[in-house]
């Protein structure tokens, strides 16, 4: 039977397409990576995924799993044609089990929806990506995502207890169990988290949840230069505070946000740090005072956000950064390259300094913001995408950003994933471990059908 | 050259032995599993480990890595002869890097020594095994251990950032990096954690550390039956409290401990729960009151430990359980089987009920204690080890304990590891995932030299 007929037979003809106009919609994610699939299939359950993989494995057809397509490294883009497996339709929250502190979800559940469902129970799901309103949990898991709360709460890998995964040959396995901890053999759950669809297709996830903190306080600290801010972060954390968020906004980010017409404008400063502490009502008061006193010798000013309303406004503003940057200049487009480095905490001041010299050298403005509390800095660069020379400078700057992060003991991707955009740095970052990665990949997907061309293997 | 000569050439003749009397000392761990190695080698650095593995891999000689030999499942016992690699001599704390929130250690560092080194800096290493004074960090990592603080702080897998690992063919890799988070490819760190020496030999570990909490409060709650205690735990946790420890002691455990001549005897009760909350001074007061008020409808009594001195006494008593059980009857020996089950939190009352019916049926007393806050229950059974009939009943009871835990969605080992003692349950617990585990093992150790006969593969 023709492949298309077999696919139609498995999921029904409405859920398969080969229409160029539809395929085009699936030919990119939120990065610049492009790749046209031959088929888009929208399975509705695990059994269908299993049957699809049996078919594609038999014929050696590439399969690229996809959630919402919000990825920033081309992870969900089909580089070798074949099938894009659109899992966004598998979007049910299957179980909210408060007594066991866990939820079961399908991979297509949008991140924010899960937190909406948990809130009435007094619980939440701590990983907190900027794309919460759009991204799917399957994608978050596949990219080992995190967000603002990972200083205190860890990344998604600390929350996944069990995954149902369809392996390359169609076998369905469970990687973990319902218990909160286990020492029974290899941690296949952790192996799947961050594997970007190259080892199997996640069809269900059982995840830990956390009680909502009773109280939180946000502090806004202004600094005269970015290095001072970096030093303050090191001191606060080494001083024994574990903030629930610790974000940096540099001058350009502040300007971009203020231009966006915020309800409460951000203070005019070279650099702002936002600290959030959460916990019991009295505990957060104590911690906020500690942050204030540790920061005093670094800041030009520091104040506590007035109330929950102001806190919400601040975090809304923070979430706007990615979109707001387009206000900078209507001719310019933000290109996501070199945007997700991570460095050891004490290298933050150093990295910030080097970013400004890369900016000077390249003649490109580099906006810097991000989760400074865990060493994760996002950079934003805009160019006129019709100007080849600007592209060249941009790519050179991104390359330098990546290599500088690695030189400081860091990573080219702290939370967005490698995809194909950052594949070339894998050898440099992982060294001989890349051989081990390739061996694991080959053992579990001998025909190489799962998301080929990614992770630099 | 003869193998023994080659080994002597690599590490020096003093650090290799084939003396039967010395080999005998390495023929068991803290479990009942026995196996005699042909060589014991005590490498002093990574390069030696690499050269040893190149040699043994070439000749297909089994290698069993070993730390302090405190394991409870035979993980460090050589079942196929060959080399026992005693890593206890590689015991240096290489780096205490407070600003980066991390430490680097060799695998032979004893757990308690690390916390001693961190205390003056106001930091600690949260995983907290009962064998802290003896066990090595390498063993803790290899078995994915945890202990009393994992409800709040997670298991060791949440702390390891990077491992230096010598692979079966002698290649040395780094599994991670110095950053607190990264999305750059497969999480080989997590794959190695809990792999019990079957995928590589850990020669160095970079681990996250945590600020010491400013304050803590311990509550002692007495219950008229174990199920009531189980229900209280579920309510406290679902009520939004994340205790830093939550331990259960049943009547038999209480009697055993009181017979040990504690400074402050434990209250006479059917079951005791110990809750610890930690954090800021005011925060813990608030949380302790919440625990008290949630527990009120379940307990026969509840009180707060008077001061730090009493808290220390309580935790010292808790740590004595394993040793104290020998006081029960000098004719009887505690045998470690079925001692490490884990179940989903809401199945705890159910599991406790079933344990008492297994006890009745087998005619064996089953002492129950452990980390109830994460569903991990330790059982203690004593027999006259010269009585074959008692062995039979013991093994039958252990088998029922394991199968019951699995039936309730649990695990046969929450923190002690599988080794060879629990290998037979791997198929039942992991299902088709066991095939994936075996494939990964085969890919990374094609000759099967690393710790053969473990993990049921």
Coordinates of N, CA, C and O in Angstrom, one line a residue, chain B residues 4-130:
Chain B
X4 N 47.7 -10.1 36.2 CA 48.2 -9.5 37.5 C 49.4 -8.6 37.3 O 49.5 -7.6 37.9
X5 N 50.3 -9.0 36.4 CA 51.5 -8.1 36.2 C 51.0 -6.8 35.6 O 51.5 -5.7 35.9
X6 N 50.1 -6.9 34.6 CA 49.7 -5.7 34.0 C 49.0 -4.7 35.0 O 49.2 -3.5 35.0
X7 N 48.1 -5.3 35.9 CA 47.5 -4.5 36.9 C 48.5 -3.9 37.8 O 48.4 -2.7 38.2
X8 N 49.5 -4.7 38.2 CA 50.6 -4.2 39.1 C 51.3 -3.0 38.4 O 51.7 -2.0 39.0
X9 N 51.5 -3.2 37.1 CA 52.2 -2.2 36.3 C 51.4 -0.9 36.3 O 52.0 0.2 36.4
X10 N 50.1 -1.0 36.3 CA 49.3 0.2 36.2 C 49.2 0.9 37.6 O 49.4 2.2 37.6
X11 N 48.9 0.2 38.6 CA 48.7 0.9 39.9 C 49.8 0.7 40.9 O 49.8 1.4 42.0
X12 N 50.8 -0.1 40.6 CA 51.9 -0.4 41.6 C 51.5 -1.7 42.3 O 50.3 -1.9 42.6
X13 N 52.5 -2.5 42.7 CA 52.1 -3.8 43.2 C 51.4 -3.8 44.6 O 50.7 -4.7 44.9
X14 N 51.6 -2.7 45.3 CA 50.9 -2.6 46.6 C 49.4 -2.5 46.5 O 48.7 -2.7 47.5
X15 N 48.9 -2.0 45.4 CA 47.5 -1.7 45.2 C 46.7 -2.7 44.5 O 45.6 -2.5 44.0
X16 N 47.3 -3.9 44.3 CA 46.6 -5.0 43.7 C 46.8 -6.2 44.7 O 47.8 -6.4 45.2
X17 N 45.7 -6.9 44.8 CA 45.9 -8.1 45.6 C 45.1 -9.3 45.0 O 44.1 -9.1 44.4
X18 N 45.7 -10.5 45.2 CA 45.0 -11.7 44.9 C 45.0 -12.7 46.1 O 44.7 -13.8 46.0
X19 N 45.4 -12.1 47.3 CA 45.4 -12.9 48.5 C 44.0 -13.3 48.9 O 43.1 -12.5 49.1
X20 N 43.7 -14.6 49.0 CA 42.4 -15.1 49.4 C 41.8 -14.4 50.6 O 40.6 -14.0 50.6
X21 N 42.7 -14.1 51.6 CA 42.1 -13.5 52.8 C 41.6 -12.1 52.5 O 40.7 -11.6 53.1
X22 N 42.3 -11.4 51.6 CA 41.9 -10.0 51.3 C 40.7 -10.1 50.3 O 39.8 -9.3 50.5
X23 N 40.8 -11.0 49.4 CA 39.6 -11.1 48.5 C 38.4 -11.4 49.2 O 37.3 -10.9 48.9
X24 N 38.5 -12.2 50.3 CA 37.3 -12.5 51.1 C 36.6 -11.3 51.7 O 35.4 -11.2 51.7
X25 N 37.5 -10.3 52.1 CA 36.9 -9.1 52.6 C 36.1 -8.3 51.6 O 35.3 -7.5 51.9
X26 N 36.3 -8.6 50.4 CA 35.6 -7.9 49.3 C 34.5 -8.8 48.7 O 34.0 -8.4 47.6
X27 N 34.2 -9.9 49.3 CA 33.3 -10.8 48.7 C 31.8 -10.6 49.0 O 31.0 -11.3 48.6
X28 N 31.6 -9.6 49.8 CA 30.2 -9.2 50.1 C 30.1 -7.8 50.4 O 31.1 -7.1 50.5
X29 N 28.8 -7.3 50.4 CA 28.6 -5.9 50.9 C 27.7 -6.0 52.2 O 27.9 -7.0 52.9
X30 N 26.8 -5.1 52.4 CA 26.0 -5.2 53.6 C 24.7 -6.1 53.4 O 23.8 -6.1 54.3
X31 N 24.6 -6.7 52.2 CA 23.5 -7.6 52.0 C 24.0 -9.1 52.2 O 25.1 -9.3 52.6
X32 N 23.2 -10.0 51.8 CA 23.5 -11.4 51.9 C 24.2 -12.0 50.6 O 24.5 -13.1 50.5
X33 N 24.4 -11.1 49.6 CA 24.9 -11.6 48.3 C 26.4 -11.8 48.5 O 27.1 -11.0 49.1
X34 N 26.9 -12.9 47.9 CA 28.3 -13.3 48.0 C 28.9 -13.5 46.6 O 28.2 -14.0 45.7
X35 N 30.1 -13.2 46.4 CA 30.8 -13.4 45.2 C 32.3 -13.1 45.3 O 32.6 -12.0 45.8
X36 N 33.2 -14.0 44.9 CA 34.6 -13.8 45.2 C 35.3 -13.2 44.0 O 35.2 -13.8 42.9
X37 N 35.9 -12.1 44.1 CA 36.7 -11.5 43.0 C 38.0 -12.3 42.8 O 38.4 -13.0 43.7
X38 N 38.6 -12.1 41.6 CA 40.0 -12.7 41.4 C 41.1 -11.7 41.8 O 42.1 -12.1 42.2
X39 N 40.7 -10.4 41.6 CA 41.7 -9.4 41.9 C 41.0 -8.2 42.6 O 39.8 -7.9 42.2
X40 N 41.6 -7.6 43.6 CA 41.1 -6.3 44.1 C 42.2 -5.3 43.7 O 43.4 -5.5 44.0
X41 N 41.7 -4.2 43.0 CA 42.6 -3.2 42.6 C 42.2 -1.9 43.2 O 41.0 -1.6 43.2
X42 N 43.1 -1.1 43.7 CA 42.7 0.1 44.4 C 43.4 1.3 43.6 O 44.4 1.8 44.0
X43 N 42.7 1.8 42.6 CA 43.3 2.8 41.8 C 43.4 4.2 42.5 O 42.6 4.4 43.5
X44 N 44.3 5.0 42.1 CA 44.4 6.3 42.8 C 44.0 7.5 42.0 O 43.9 8.6 42.5
X45 N 43.8 7.3 40.7 CA 43.4 8.4 39.8 C 42.6 7.9 38.6 O 42.6 6.7 38.3
X46 N 42.1 8.8 37.9 CA 41.3 8.5 36.7 C 42.1 7.8 35.6 O 41.6 6.8 35.0
X47 N 43.3 8.2 35.4 CA 44.1 7.6 34.4 C 44.3 6.1 34.7 O 44.2 5.3 33.7
X48 N 44.5 5.8 35.9 CA 44.7 4.3 36.2 C 43.4 3.6 36.0 O 43.4 2.5 35.4
X49 N 42.3 4.2 36.3 CA 41.0 3.5 36.1 C 40.8 3.3 34.6 O 40.4 2.2 34.1
X50 N 41.2 4.3 33.8 CA 41.1 4.2 32.4 C 42.0 3.0 31.8 O 41.5 2.2 31.0
X51 N 43.2 3.0 32.3 CA 44.1 1.9 31.8 C 43.6 0.5 32.3 O 43.7 -0.5 31.5
X52 N 43.1 0.4 33.5 CA 42.5 -0.8 34.0 C 41.4 -1.3 33.1 O 41.3 -2.4 32.6
X53 N 40.5 -0.4 32.7 CA 39.3 -0.7 31.9 C 39.8 -1.1 30.5 O 39.2 -2.0 29.9
X54 N 40.7 -0.4 30.0 CA 41.2 -0.8 28.6 C 41.7 -2.3 28.7 O 41.4 -3.1 27.8
X55 N 42.4 -2.6 29.7 CA 43.0 -3.9 29.9 C 41.9 -5.0 30.0 O 41.8 -6.0 29.3
X56 N 40.9 -4.7 31.0 CA 39.9 -5.7 31.2 C 38.9 -5.8 30.1 O 38.4 -6.9 29.8
X57 N 38.7 -4.7 29.4 CA 37.8 -4.8 28.2 C 38.4 -5.6 27.1 O 37.7 -6.4 26.5
X58 N 39.7 -5.5 26.9 CA 40.4 -6.2 25.9 C 40.3 -7.7 26.2 O 40.1 -8.5 25.3
X59 N 40.4 -8.1 27.5 CA 40.4 -9.5 27.8 C 39.1 -10.0 28.3 O 38.9 -11.2 28.7
X60 N 38.1 -9.1 28.2 CA 36.7 -9.6 28.6 C 36.6 -10.0 30.1 O 35.9 -10.8 30.5
X61 N 37.4 -9.2 30.9 CA 37.4 -9.5 32.4 C 36.4 -8.6 33.1 O 36.4 -7.4 32.8
X62 N 35.6 -9.2 34.0 CA 34.5 -8.4 34.7 C 35.2 -7.4 35.6 O 36.2 -7.7 36.2
X63 N 34.5 -6.2 35.7 CA 35.0 -5.2 36.7 C 33.8 -4.8 37.5 O 32.7 -4.3 37.0
X64 N 33.9 -4.8 38.8 CA 32.9 -4.4 39.7 C 33.4 -3.2 40.6 O 34.2 -3.4 41.4
X65 N 32.9 -2.0 40.3 CA 33.3 -0.9 41.1 C 32.7 -1.0 42.5 O 31.6 -1.5 42.7
X66 N 33.5 -0.5 43.5 CA 33.0 -0.6 44.9 C 33.5 0.7 45.7 O 34.6 1.2 45.5
X67 N 32.6 1.2 46.5 CA 32.9 2.3 47.4 C 33.2 1.7 48.8 O 34.2 1.1 49.0
X68 N 32.3 2.0 49.7 CA 32.5 1.5 51.1 C 31.9 0.1 51.4 O 32.1 -0.4 52.4
X69 N 31.2 -0.4 50.4 CA 30.6 -1.7 50.6 C 29.4 -1.7 51.6 O 29.1 -2.7 52.2
X70 N 28.7 -0.6 51.6 CA 27.6 -0.5 52.5 C 26.3 -0.8 51.8 O 25.2 -0.7 52.4
X71 N 26.3 -1.1 50.6 CA 25.1 -1.4 49.8 C 24.3 -2.5 50.3 O 24.8 -3.4 51.0
X72 N 23.0 -2.5 50.0 CA 22.1 -3.5 50.6 C 21.5 -4.4 49.5 O 20.5 -5.0 49.8
X73 N 22.1 -4.5 48.4 CA 21.5 -5.3 47.3 C 22.6 -6.1 46.5 O 22.3 -6.6 45.4
X74 N 23.8 -6.1 47.0 CA 24.9 -6.9 46.3 C 25.4 -6.1 45.1 O 26.2 -6.7 44.3
X75 N 25.2 -4.8 45.0 CA 25.6 -4.1 43.9 C 27.1 -4.1 43.7 O 27.6 -4.0 42.6
X76 N 27.9 -4.1 44.8 CA 29.3 -4.0 44.7 C 30.0 -5.4 44.9 O 31.2 -5.5 45.1
X77 N 29.2 -6.4 44.7 CA 29.7 -7.8 44.8 C 30.0 -8.4 43.5 O 29.2 -8.3 42.6
X78 N 31.2 -8.9 43.3 CA 31.7 -9.5 42.0 C 31.0 -10.8 41.8 O 31.4 -11.8 42.5
X79 N 30.1 -10.9 40.9 CA 29.4 -12.2 40.7 C 30.1 -13.1 39.6 O 29.8 -14.2 39.5
X80 N 30.9 -12.4 38.8 CA 31.6 -13.2 37.8 C 33.1 -13.2 37.9 O 33.9 -13.1 37.0
X81 N 33.6 -13.1 39.2 CA 35.0 -13.1 39.4 C 35.6 -11.8 38.9 O 35.0 -10.7 39.1
X82 N 36.7 -11.8 38.3 CA 37.3 -10.6 37.7 C 37.8 -9.6 38.8 O 38.2 -10.0 39.9
X83 N 37.7 -8.3 38.4 CA 38.3 -7.3 39.3 C 37.3 -6.6 40.1 O 36.3 -6.2 39.6
X84 N 37.5 -6.5 41.4 CA 36.8 -5.5 42.2 C 37.7 -4.2 42.2 O 38.8 -4.2 42.6
X85 N 37.1 -3.1 41.8 CA 37.8 -1.8 41.7 C 37.4 -1.0 43.0 O 36.3 -0.5 43.1
X86 N 38.3 -1.0 43.9 CA 38.0 -0.4 45.2 C 38.4 1.1 45.1 O 39.5 1.5 45.0
X87 N 37.3 2.0 45.0 CA 37.5 3.4 44.8 C 37.6 4.2 46.1 O 37.7 5.4 46.0
X88 N 37.6 3.5 47.2 CA 37.6 4.2 48.5 C 38.8 5.1 48.7 O 38.8 6.0 49.5
X89 N 39.9 4.7 48.0 CA 41.1 5.5 48.2 C 41.1 6.9 47.4 O 41.9 7.8 47.7
X90 N 40.2 7.0 46.4 CA 40.1 8.2 45.7 C 39.1 9.1 46.5 O 37.9 9.1 46.2
X91 N 39.6 9.7 47.6 CA 38.6 10.3 48.6 C 38.9 11.7 48.9 O 38.8 12.2 50.0
X92 N 39.4 12.5 47.9 CA 39.6 13.9 48.1 C 38.4 14.8 47.7 O 37.8 14.5 46.7
X93 N 38.1 15.8 48.6 CA 37.2 16.8 48.2 C 38.1 17.8 47.4 O 39.0 18.4 47.9
X94 N 37.8 17.9 46.1 CA 38.7 18.6 45.2 C 38.5 20.1 45.2 O 39.4 20.9 45.0
X95 N 37.2 20.5 45.5 CA 36.9 21.9 45.3 C 35.6 22.2 46.1 O 34.6 21.5 46.0
X96 N 35.6 23.3 46.9 CA 34.4 23.8 47.5 C 34.2 25.2 46.9 O 34.9 26.1 47.3
X97 N 33.3 25.3 46.0 CA 33.1 26.5 45.3 C 31.7 27.2 45.6 O 30.7 26.9 44.9
X98 N 31.8 27.9 46.7 CA 30.5 28.5 47.2 C 29.8 29.4 46.2 O 28.6 29.3 46.0
X99 N 30.6 30.3 45.6 CA 30.0 31.3 44.6 C 29.3 30.6 43.5 O 28.4 31.1 42.9
X100 N 29.7 29.4 43.1 CA 29.1 28.7 42.1 C 28.1 27.6 42.6 O 27.5 26.9 41.9
X101 N 27.9 27.6 43.9 CA 27.0 26.7 44.6 C 27.4 25.2 44.3 O 26.5 24.4 44.0
X102 N 28.7 24.9 44.2 CA 29.0 23.5 43.8 C 30.3 23.0 44.5 O 31.1 23.8 44.9
X103 N 30.4 21.7 44.6 CA 31.6 21.0 45.0 C 32.0 20.0 44.0 O 31.2 19.4 43.3
X104 N 33.3 19.7 44.0 CA 33.8 18.6 43.2 C 34.5 17.6 44.1 O 35.3 18.0 45.0
X105 N 34.1 16.4 43.9 CA 34.7 15.3 44.8 C 35.1 14.1 44.0 O 34.6 13.9 42.9
X106 N 36.0 13.4 44.6 CA 36.3 12.0 44.1 C 35.3 11.1 44.6 O 34.6 11.4 45.6
X107 N 35.1 9.9 44.0 CA 34.0 9.0 44.4 C 34.1 8.4 45.7 O 33.1 8.0 46.3
X108 N 35.4 8.4 46.3 CA 35.5 7.7 47.6 C 35.3 8.5 48.8 O 35.4 8.1 49.9
X109 N 34.9 9.8 48.6 CA 34.7 10.7 49.7 C 33.5 10.2 50.5 O 32.4 9.9 50.0
X110 N 33.6 10.0 51.8 CA 32.5 9.6 52.7 C 31.5 10.7 52.8 O 31.9 11.9 53.0
X111 N 30.2 10.4 52.7 CA 29.2 11.4 52.7 C 29.3 12.4 53.9 O 29.3 13.6 53.6
X112 N 29.4 11.9 55.1 CA 29.5 12.8 56.2 C 30.6 13.8 56.2 O 30.5 15.0 56.6
X113 N 31.7 13.4 55.6 CA 32.9 14.3 55.4 C 32.6 15.5 54.6 O 33.1 16.6 54.8
X114 N 31.8 15.3 53.6 CA 31.4 16.4 52.7 C 30.6 17.5 53.5 O 30.9 18.7 53.5
X115 N 29.7 17.0 54.3 CA 28.9 17.9 55.1 C 29.7 18.6 56.1 O 29.5 19.8 56.4
X116 N 30.7 17.9 56.7 CA 31.6 18.6 57.6 C 32.4 19.7 57.0 O 32.5 20.8 57.5
X117 N 32.8 19.5 55.7 CA 33.5 20.5 55.0 C 32.7 21.7 54.6 O 33.2 22.8 54.5
X118 N 31.4 21.4 54.4 CA 30.5 22.5 53.9 C 30.0 23.4 55.1 O 29.7 24.6 54.9
X119 N 29.8 22.8 56.3 CA 29.2 23.5 57.4 C 29.8 24.9 57.7 O 29.0 25.8 57.8
X120 N 31.1 25.0 57.8 CA 31.7 26.3 58.1 C 31.3 27.4 57.1 O 31.3 28.6 57.4
X121 N 30.9 27.0 55.9 CA 30.5 27.9 54.8 C 29.0 28.3 54.9 O 28.5 29.0 54.1
X122 N 28.3 27.6 55.8 CA 26.9 27.8 55.9 C 26.1 27.0 54.8 O 25.0 27.4 54.4
X123 N 26.7 26.0 54.3 CA 26.1 25.2 53.2 C 26.0 23.7 53.6 O 26.6 23.3 54.6
X124 N 25.2 23.0 52.9 CA 25.1 21.5 53.1 C 24.8 20.8 51.8 O 24.4 21.4 50.8
X125 N 25.0 19.5 51.9 CA 24.6 18.6 50.8 C 23.4 17.8 51.2 O 23.5 16.9 52.0
X126 N 22.2 18.2 50.6 CA 21.0 17.7 51.2 C 20.8 16.1 51.2 O 20.2 15.6 52.1
X127 N 21.1 15.4 50.1 CA 20.9 13.9 50.2 C 21.5 13.4 51.5 O 22.6 13.7 51.9
X128 N 20.7 12.5 52.2 CA 21.0 12.2 53.6 C 20.8 10.8 53.9 O 19.9 10.4 54.6
X129 N 21.7 9.9 53.4 CA 21.5 8.5 53.7 C 21.7 8.1 55.1 O 22.5 8.7 55.8
X130 N 21.1 7.0 55.6 CA 21.3 6.6 56.9 C 22.7 6.2 57.2 O 23.2 6.3 58.3

